[in-house]
mmCIF file of N, CA and C in Angstrom:
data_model
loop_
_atom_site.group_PDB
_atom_site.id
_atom_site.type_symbol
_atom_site.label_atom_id
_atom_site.label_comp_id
_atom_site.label_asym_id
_atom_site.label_seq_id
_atom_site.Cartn_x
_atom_site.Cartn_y
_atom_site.Cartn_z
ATOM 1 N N UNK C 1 -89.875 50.984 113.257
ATOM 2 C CA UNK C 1 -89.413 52.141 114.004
ATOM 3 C C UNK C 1 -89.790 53.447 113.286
ATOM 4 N N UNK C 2 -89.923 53.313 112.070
ATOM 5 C CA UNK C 2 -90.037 54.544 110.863
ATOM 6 C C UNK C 2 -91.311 54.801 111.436
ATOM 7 N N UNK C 3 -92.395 53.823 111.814
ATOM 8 C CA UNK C 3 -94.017 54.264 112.207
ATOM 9 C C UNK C 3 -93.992 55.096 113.689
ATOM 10 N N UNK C 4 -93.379 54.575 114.355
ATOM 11 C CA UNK C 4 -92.927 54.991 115.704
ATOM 12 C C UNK C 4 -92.728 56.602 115.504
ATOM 13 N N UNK C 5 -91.250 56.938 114.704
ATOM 14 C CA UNK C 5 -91.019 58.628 114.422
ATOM 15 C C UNK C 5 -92.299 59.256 113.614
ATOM 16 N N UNK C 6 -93.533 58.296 112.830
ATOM 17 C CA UNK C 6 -94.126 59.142 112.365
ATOM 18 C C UNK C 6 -95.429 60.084 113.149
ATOM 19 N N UNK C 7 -95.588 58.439 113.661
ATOM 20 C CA UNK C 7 -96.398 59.270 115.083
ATOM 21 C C UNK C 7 -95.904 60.383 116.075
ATOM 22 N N UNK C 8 -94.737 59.878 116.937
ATOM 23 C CA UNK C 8 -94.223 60.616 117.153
ATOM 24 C C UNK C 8 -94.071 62.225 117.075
ATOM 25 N N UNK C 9 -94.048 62.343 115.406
ATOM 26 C CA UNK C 9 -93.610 63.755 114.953
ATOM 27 C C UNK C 9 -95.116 64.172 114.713
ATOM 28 N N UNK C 10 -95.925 63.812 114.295
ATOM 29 C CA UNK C 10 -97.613 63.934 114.273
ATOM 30 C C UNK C 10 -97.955 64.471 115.104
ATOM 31 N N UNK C 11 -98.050 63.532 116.214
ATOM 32 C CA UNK C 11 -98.516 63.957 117.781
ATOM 33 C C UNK C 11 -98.049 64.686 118.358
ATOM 34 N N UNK C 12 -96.824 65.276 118.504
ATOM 35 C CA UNK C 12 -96.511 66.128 118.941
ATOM 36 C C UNK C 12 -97.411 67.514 117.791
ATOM 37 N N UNK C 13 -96.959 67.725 116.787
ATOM 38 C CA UNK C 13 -97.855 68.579 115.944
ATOM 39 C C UNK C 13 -99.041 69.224 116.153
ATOM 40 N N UNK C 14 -99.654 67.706 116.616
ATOM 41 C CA UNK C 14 -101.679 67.995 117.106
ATOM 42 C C UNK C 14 -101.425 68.357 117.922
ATOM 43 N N UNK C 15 -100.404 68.226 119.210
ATOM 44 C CA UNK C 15 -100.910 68.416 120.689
ATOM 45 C C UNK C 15 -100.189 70.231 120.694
ATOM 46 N N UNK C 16 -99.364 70.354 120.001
ATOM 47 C CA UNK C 16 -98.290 71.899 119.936
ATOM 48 C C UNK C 16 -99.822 72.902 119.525
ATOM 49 N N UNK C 17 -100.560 72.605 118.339
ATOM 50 C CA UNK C 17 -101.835 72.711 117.755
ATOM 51 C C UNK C 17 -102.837 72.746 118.574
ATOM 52 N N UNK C 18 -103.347 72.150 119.454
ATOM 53 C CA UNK C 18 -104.007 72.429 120.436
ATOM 54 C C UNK C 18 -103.726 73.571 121.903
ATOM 55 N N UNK C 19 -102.622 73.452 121.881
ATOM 56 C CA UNK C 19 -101.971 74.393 123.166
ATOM 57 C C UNK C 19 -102.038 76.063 122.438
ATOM 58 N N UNK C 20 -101.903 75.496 121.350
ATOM 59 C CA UNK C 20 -102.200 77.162 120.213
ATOM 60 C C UNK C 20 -103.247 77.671 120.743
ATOM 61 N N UNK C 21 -104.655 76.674 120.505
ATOM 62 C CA UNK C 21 -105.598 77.393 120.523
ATOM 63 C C UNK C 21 -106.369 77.064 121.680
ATOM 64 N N UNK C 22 -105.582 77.027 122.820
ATOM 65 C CA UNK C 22 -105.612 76.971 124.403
ATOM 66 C C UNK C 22 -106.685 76.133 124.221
ATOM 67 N N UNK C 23 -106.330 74.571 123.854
ATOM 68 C CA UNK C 23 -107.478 73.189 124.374
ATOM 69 C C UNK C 23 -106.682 72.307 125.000
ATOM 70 N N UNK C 24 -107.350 71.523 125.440
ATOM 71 C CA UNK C 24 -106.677 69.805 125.946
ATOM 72 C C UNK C 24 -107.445 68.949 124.604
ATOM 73 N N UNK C 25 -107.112 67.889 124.893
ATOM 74 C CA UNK C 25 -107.661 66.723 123.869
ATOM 75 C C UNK C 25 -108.337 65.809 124.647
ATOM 76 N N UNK C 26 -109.214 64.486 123.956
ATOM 77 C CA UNK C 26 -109.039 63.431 125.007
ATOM 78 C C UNK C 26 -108.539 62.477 124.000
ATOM 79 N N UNK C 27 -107.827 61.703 124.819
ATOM 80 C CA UNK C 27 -107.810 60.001 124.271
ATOM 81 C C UNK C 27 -108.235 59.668 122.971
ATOM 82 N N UNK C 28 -109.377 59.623 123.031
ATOM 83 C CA UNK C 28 -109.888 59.502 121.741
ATOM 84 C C UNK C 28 -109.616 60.086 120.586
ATOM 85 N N UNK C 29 -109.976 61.679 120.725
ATOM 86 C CA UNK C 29 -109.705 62.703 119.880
ATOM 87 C C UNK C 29 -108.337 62.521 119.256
ATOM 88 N N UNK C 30 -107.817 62.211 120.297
ATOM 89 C CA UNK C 30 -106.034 62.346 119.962
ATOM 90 C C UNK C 30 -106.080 61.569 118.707
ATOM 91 N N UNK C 31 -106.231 60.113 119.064
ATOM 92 C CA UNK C 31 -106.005 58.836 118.712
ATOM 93 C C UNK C 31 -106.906 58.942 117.193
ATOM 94 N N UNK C 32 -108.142 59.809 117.157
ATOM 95 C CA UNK C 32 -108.418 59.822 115.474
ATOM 96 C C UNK C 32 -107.425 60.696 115.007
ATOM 97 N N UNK C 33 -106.924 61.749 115.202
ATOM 98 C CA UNK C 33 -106.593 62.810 114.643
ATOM 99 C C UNK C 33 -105.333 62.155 114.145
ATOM 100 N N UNK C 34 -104.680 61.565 115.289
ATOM 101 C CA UNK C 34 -102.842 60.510 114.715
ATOM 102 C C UNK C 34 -103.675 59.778 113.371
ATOM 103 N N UNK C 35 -104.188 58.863 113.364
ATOM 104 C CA UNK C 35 -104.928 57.982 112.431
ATOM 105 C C UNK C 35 -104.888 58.978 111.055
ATOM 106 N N UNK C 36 -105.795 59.835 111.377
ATOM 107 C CA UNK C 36 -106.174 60.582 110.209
ATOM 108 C C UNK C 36 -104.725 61.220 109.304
ATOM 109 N N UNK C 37 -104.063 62.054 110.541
ATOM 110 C CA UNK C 37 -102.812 62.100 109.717
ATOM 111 C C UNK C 37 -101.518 61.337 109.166
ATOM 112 N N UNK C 38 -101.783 60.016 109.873
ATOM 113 C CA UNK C 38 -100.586 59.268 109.597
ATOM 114 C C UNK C 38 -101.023 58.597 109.355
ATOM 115 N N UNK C 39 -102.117 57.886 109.074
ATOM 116 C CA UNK C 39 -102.183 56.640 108.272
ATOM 117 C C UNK C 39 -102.578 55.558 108.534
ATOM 118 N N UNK C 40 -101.638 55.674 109.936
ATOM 119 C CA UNK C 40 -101.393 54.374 111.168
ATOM 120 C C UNK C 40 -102.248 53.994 111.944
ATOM 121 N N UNK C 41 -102.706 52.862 112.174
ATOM 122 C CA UNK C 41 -104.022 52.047 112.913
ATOM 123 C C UNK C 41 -104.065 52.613 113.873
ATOM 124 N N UNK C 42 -105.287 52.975 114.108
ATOM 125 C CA UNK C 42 -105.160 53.815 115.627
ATOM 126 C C UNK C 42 -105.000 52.712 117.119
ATOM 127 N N UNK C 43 -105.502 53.235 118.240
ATOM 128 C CA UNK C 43 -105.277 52.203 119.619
ATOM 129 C C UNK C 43 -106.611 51.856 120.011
ATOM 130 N N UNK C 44 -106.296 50.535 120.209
ATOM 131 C CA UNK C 44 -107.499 49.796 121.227
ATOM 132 C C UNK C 44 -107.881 49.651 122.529
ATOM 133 N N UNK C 45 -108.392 51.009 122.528
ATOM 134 C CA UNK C 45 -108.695 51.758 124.124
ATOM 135 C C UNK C 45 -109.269 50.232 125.482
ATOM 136 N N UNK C 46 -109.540 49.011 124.697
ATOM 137 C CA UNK C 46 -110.624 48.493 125.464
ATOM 138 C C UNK C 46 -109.565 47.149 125.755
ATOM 139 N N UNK C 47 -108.505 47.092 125.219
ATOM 140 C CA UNK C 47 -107.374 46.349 125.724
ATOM 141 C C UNK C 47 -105.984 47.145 126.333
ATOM 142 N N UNK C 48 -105.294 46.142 127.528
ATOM 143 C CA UNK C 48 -104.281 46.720 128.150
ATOM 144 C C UNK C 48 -103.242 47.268 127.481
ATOM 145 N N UNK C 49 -103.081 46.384 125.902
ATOM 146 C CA UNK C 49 -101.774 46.507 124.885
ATOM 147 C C UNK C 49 -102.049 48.012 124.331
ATOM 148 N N UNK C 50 -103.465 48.191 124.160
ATOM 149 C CA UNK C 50 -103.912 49.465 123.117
ATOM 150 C C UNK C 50 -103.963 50.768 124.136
ATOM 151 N N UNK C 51 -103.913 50.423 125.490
ATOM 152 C CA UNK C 51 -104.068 52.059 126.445
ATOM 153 C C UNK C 51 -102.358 51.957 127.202
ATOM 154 N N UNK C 52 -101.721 50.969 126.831
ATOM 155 C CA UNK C 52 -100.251 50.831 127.311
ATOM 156 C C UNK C 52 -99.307 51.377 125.771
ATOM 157 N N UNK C 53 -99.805 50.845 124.952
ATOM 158 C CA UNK C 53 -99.263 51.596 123.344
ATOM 159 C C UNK C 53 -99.565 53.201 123.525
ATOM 160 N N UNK C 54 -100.729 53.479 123.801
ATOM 161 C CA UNK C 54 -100.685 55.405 123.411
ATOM 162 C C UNK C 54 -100.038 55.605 125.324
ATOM 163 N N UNK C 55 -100.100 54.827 125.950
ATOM 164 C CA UNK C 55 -99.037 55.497 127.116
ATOM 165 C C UNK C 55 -98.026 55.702 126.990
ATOM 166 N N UNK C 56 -97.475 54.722 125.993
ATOM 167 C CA UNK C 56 -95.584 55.067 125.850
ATOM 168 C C UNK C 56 -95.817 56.028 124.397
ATOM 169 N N UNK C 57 -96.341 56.562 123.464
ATOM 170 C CA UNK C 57 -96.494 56.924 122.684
ATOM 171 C C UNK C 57 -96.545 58.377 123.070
ATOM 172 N N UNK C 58 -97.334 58.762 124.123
ATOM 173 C CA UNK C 58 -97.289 59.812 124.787
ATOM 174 C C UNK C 58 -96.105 60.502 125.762
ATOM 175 N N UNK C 59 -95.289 59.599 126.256
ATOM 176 C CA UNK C 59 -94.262 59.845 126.553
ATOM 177 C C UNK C 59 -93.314 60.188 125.826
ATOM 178 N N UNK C 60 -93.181 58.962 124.383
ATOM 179 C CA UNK C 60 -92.289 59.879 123.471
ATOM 180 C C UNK C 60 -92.484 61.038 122.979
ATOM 181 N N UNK C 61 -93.526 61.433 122.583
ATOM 182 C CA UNK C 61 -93.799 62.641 122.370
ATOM 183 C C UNK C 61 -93.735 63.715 123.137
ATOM 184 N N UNK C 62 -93.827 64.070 124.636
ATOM 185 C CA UNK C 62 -93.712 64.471 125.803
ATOM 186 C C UNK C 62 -92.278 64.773 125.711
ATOM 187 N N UNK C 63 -91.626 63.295 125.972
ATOM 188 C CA UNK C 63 -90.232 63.434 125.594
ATOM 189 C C UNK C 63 -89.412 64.473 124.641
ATOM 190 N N UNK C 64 -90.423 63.795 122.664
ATOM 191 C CA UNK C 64 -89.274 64.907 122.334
ATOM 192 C C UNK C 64 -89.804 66.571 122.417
ATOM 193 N N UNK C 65 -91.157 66.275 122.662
ATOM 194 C CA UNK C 65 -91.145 68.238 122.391
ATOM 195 C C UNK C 65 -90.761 68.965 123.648
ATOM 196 N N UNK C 66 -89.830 68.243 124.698
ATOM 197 C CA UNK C 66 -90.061 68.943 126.142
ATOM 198 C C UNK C 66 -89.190 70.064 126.325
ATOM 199 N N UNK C 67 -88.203 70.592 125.412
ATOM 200 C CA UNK C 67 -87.175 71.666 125.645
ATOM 201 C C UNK C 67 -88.584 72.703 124.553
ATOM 202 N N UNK C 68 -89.231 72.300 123.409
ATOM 203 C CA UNK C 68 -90.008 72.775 122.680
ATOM 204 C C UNK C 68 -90.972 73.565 123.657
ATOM 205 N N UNK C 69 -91.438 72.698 124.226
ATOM 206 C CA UNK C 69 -92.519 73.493 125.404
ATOM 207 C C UNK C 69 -92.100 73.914 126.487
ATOM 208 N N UNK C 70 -90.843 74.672 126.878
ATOM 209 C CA UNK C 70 -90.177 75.048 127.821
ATOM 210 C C UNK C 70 -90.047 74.296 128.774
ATOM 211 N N UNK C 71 -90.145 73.198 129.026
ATOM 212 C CA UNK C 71 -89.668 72.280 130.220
ATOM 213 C C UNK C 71 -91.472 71.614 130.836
ATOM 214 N N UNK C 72 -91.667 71.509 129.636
ATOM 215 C CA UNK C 72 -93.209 70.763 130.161
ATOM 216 C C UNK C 72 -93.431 69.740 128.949
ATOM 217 N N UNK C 73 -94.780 69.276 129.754
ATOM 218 C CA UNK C 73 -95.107 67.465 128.927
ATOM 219 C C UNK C 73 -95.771 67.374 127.900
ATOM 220 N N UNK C 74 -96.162 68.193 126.678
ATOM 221 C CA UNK C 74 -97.167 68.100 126.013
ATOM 222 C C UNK C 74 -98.529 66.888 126.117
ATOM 223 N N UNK C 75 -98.102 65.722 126.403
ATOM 224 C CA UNK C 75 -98.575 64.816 126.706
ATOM 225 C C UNK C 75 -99.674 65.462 127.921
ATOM 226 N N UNK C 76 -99.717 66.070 128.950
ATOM 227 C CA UNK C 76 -100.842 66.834 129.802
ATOM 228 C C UNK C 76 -102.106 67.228 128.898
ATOM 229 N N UNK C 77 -101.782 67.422 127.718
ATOM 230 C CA UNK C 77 -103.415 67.755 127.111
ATOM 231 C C UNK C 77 -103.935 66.829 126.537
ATOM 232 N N UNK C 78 -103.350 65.354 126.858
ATOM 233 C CA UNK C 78 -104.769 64.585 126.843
ATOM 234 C C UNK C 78 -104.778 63.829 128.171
ATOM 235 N N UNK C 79 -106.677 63.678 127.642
ATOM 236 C CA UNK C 79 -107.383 63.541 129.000
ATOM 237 C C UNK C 79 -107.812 62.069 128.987
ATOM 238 N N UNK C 80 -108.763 61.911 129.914
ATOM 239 C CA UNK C 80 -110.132 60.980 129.738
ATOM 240 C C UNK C 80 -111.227 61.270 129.588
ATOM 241 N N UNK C 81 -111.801 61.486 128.321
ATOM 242 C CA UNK C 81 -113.154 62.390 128.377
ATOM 243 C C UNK C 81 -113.770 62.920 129.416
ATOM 244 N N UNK C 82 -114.395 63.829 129.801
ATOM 245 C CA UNK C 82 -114.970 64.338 130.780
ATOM 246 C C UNK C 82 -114.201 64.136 132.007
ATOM 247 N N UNK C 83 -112.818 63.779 132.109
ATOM 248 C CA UNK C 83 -112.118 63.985 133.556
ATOM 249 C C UNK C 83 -111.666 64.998 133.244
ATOM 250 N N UNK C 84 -111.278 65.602 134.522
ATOM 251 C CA UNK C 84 -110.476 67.109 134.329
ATOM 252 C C UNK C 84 -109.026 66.407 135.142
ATOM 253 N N UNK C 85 -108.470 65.624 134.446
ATOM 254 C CA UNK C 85 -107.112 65.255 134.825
ATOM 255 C C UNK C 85 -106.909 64.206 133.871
ATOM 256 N N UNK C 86 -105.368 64.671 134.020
ATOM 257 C CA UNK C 86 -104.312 63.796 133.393
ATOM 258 C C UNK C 86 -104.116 62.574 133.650
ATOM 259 N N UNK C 87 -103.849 61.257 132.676
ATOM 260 C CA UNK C 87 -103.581 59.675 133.386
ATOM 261 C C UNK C 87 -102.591 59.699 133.963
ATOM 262 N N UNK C 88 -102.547 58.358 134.508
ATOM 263 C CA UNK C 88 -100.961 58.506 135.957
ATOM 264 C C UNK C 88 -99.923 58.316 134.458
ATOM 265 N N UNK C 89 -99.756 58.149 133.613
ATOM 266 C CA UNK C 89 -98.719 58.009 132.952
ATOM 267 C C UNK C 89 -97.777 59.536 132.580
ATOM 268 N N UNK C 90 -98.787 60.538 132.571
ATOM 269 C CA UNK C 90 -98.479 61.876 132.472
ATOM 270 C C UNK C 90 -97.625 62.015 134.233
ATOM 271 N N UNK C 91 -98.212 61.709 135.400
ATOM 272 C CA UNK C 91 -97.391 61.957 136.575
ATOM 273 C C UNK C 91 -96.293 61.125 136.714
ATOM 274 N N UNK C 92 -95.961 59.810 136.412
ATOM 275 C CA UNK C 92 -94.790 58.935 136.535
ATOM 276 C C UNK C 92 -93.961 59.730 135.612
ATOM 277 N N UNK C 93 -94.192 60.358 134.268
ATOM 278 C CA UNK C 93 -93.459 61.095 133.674
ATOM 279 C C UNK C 93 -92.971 62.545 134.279
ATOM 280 N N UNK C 94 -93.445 63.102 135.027
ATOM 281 C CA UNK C 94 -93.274 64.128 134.908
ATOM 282 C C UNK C 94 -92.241 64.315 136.371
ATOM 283 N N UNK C 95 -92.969 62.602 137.379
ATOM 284 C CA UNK C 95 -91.736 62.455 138.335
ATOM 285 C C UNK C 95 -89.975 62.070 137.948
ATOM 286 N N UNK C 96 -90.163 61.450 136.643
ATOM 287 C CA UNK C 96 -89.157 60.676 136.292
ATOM 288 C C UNK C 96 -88.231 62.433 135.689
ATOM 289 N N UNK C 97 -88.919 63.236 135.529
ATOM 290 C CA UNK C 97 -88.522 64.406 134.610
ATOM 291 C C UNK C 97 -88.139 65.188 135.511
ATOM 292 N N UNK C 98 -87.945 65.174 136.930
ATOM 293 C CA UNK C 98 -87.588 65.752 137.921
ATOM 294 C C UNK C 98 -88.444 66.670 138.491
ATOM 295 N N UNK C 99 -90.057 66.734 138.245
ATOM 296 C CA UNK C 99 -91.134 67.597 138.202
ATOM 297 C C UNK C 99 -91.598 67.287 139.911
ATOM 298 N N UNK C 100 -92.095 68.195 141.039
ATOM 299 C CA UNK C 100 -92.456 67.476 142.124
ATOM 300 C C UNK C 100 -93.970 67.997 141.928
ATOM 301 N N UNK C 101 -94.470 66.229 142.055
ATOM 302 C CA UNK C 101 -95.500 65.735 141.632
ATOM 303 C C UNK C 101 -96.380 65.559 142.988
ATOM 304 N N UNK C 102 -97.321 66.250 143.122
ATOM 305 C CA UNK C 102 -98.003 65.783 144.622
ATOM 306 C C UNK C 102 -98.577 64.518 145.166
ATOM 307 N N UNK C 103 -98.746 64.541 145.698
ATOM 308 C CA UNK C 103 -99.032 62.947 146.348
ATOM 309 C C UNK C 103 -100.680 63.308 146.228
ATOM 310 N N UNK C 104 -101.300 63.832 146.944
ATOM 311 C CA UNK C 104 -103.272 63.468 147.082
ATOM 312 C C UNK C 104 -103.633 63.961 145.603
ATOM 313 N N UNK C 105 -104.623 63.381 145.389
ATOM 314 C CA UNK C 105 -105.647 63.357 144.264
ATOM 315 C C UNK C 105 -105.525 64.711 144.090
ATOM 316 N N UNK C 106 -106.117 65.292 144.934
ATOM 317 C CA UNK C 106 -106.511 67.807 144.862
ATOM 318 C C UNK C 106 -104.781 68.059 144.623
ATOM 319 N N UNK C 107 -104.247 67.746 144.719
ATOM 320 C CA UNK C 107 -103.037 68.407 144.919
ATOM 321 C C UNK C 107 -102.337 67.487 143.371
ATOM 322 N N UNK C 108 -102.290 66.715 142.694
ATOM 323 C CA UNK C 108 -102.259 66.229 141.308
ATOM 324 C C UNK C 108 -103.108 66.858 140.205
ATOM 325 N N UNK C 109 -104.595 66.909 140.776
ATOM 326 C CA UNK C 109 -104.999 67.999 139.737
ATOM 327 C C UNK C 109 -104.595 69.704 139.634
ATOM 328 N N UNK C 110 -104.324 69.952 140.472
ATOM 329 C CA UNK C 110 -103.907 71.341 140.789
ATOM 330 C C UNK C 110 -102.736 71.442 139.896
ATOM 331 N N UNK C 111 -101.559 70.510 140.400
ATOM 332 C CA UNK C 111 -100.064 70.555 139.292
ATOM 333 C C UNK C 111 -100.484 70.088 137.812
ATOM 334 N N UNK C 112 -101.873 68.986 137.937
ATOM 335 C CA UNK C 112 -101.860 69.154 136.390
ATOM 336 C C UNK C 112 -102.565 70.306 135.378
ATOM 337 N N UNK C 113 -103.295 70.937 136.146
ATOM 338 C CA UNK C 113 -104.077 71.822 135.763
ATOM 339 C C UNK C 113 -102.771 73.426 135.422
ATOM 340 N N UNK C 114 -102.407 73.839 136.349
ATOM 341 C CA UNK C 114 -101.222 74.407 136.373
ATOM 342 C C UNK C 114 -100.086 74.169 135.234
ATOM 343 N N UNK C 115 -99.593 72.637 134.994
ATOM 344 C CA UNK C 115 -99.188 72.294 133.391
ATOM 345 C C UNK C 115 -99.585 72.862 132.678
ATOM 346 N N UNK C 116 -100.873 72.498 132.097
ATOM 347 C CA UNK C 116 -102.094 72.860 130.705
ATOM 348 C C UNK C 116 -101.818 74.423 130.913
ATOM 349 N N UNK C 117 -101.686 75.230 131.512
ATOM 350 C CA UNK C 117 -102.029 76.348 131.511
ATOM 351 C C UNK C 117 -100.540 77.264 131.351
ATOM 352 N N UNK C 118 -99.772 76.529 131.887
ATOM 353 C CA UNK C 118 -97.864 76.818 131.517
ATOM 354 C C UNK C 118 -97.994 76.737 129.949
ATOM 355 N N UNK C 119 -98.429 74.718 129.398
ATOM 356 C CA UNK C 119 -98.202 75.026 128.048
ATOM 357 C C UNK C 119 -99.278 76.236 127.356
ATOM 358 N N UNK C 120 -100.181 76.061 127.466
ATOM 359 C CA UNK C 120 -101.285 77.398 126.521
ATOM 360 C C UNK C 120 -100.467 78.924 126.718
ATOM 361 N N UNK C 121 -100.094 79.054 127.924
ATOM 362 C CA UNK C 121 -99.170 80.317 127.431
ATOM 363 C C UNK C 121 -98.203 80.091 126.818
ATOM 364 N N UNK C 122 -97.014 79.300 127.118
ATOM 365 C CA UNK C 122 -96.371 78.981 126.060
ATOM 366 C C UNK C 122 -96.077 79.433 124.616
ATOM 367 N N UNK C 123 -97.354 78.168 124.619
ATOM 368 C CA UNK C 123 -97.788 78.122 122.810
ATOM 369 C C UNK C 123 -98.590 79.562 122.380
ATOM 370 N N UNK C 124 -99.276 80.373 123.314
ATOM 371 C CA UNK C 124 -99.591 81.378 123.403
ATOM 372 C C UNK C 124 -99.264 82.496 122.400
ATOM 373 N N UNK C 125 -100.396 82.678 121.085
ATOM 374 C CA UNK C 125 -99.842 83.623 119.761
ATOM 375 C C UNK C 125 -98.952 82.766 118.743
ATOM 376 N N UNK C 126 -98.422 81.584 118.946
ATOM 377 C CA UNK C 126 -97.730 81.083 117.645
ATOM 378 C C UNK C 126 -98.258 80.717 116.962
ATOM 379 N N UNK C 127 -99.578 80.603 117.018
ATOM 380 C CA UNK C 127 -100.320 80.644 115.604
ATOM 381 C C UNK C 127 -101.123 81.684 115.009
ATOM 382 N N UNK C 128 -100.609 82.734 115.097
ATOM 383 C CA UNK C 128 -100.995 84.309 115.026
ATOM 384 C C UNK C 128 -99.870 85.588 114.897
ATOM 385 N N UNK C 129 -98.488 84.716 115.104
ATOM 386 C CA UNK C 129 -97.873 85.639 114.586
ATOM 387 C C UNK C 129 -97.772 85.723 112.925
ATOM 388 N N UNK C 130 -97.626 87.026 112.561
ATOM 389 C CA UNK C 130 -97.109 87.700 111.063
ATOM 390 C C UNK C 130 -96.336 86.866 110.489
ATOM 391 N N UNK C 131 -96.564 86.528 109.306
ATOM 392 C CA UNK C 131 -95.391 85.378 108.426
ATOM 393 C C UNK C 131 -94.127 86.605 108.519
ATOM 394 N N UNK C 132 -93.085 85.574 108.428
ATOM 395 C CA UNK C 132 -91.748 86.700 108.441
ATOM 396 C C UNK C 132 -91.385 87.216 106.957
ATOM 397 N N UNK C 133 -90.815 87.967 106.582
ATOM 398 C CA UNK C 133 -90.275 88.288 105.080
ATOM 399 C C UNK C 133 -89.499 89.306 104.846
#
C-alpha cells in the first residue's frame, strides 16, 4: 500500500507540473516519469492488467488532487499519444464525480478539451510566483 501512496503522491506532482507549464502528457511519458521518480516498475501498456493498473492509478490521483485543482481530474492530461482525447476511464470518472459528461464522441472531446484548459489556468503562474519571505 506504501507503493500505492508513493505513486500516488508522484503523479499527482508530474501531472500539477505539467498543468504549470500548460501541457498534457501521454501514457507513456507519464508512466517513465512515475518510474524515474519512484523507483517503481513502471506499466505494461500491451497487457489488460498493465493499462487497468495506470487506470485505477489515475483515478487515485484524480481523486486525491481534485479539491487541489478546483474541482477537476488531473488525470485529463494524459492522453494516447497523438489522440487529442482523454481514455474512457477519465469520463466514467468524471461521471461518477458528478461532472455531465456528453454522450457523442465531438461533444466528449469538447468537455475534455475544456478540462485541460480549466486545469492550465488553474495551475496558471504557480510556478512563477516570487518565493515568499
Amino acid at each position: 500500500m506504501a507503493e500505492w501512496q508513493k505513486m500516488i503522491d508522484a503523479g499527482k506532482a508530474i501531472l500539477i507540473a505539467r498543468a504549470v507549464v500548460d501541457r498534457t502528457t501521454s501514457f507513456g511519458e507519464f508512466a517513465a516519469a512515475l518510474t524515474r521518480r519512484t523507483g517503481v516498475a513502471g506499466f505494461d501498456f500491451t497487457t489488460g492488467d498493465g493499462r487497468a493498473g495506470m487506470a485505477h492509478l489515475l483515478d487515485r490521483i484524480s481523486e486525491a488532487g481534485f479539491e487541489e485543482a478546483g474541482g477537476r481530474l488531473l488525470g485529463a492530461l494524459v492522453r494516447n499519444l497523438g489522440a487529442d482525447d482523454a481514455g474512457p476511464g477519465f469520463y466514467r470518472l468524471a461521471s461518477r464525480k458528478g461532472l455531465a459528461v456528453p454522450r457523442t464522441r465531438g461533444g466528449r472531446q469538447l468537455f475534455w478539451a475544456q478540462h485541460v484548459r480549466e486545469l492550465h489556468e488553474h495551475f496558471a503562474g504557480v510556478g512563477r510566483r516570487p518565493a515568499a519571505g
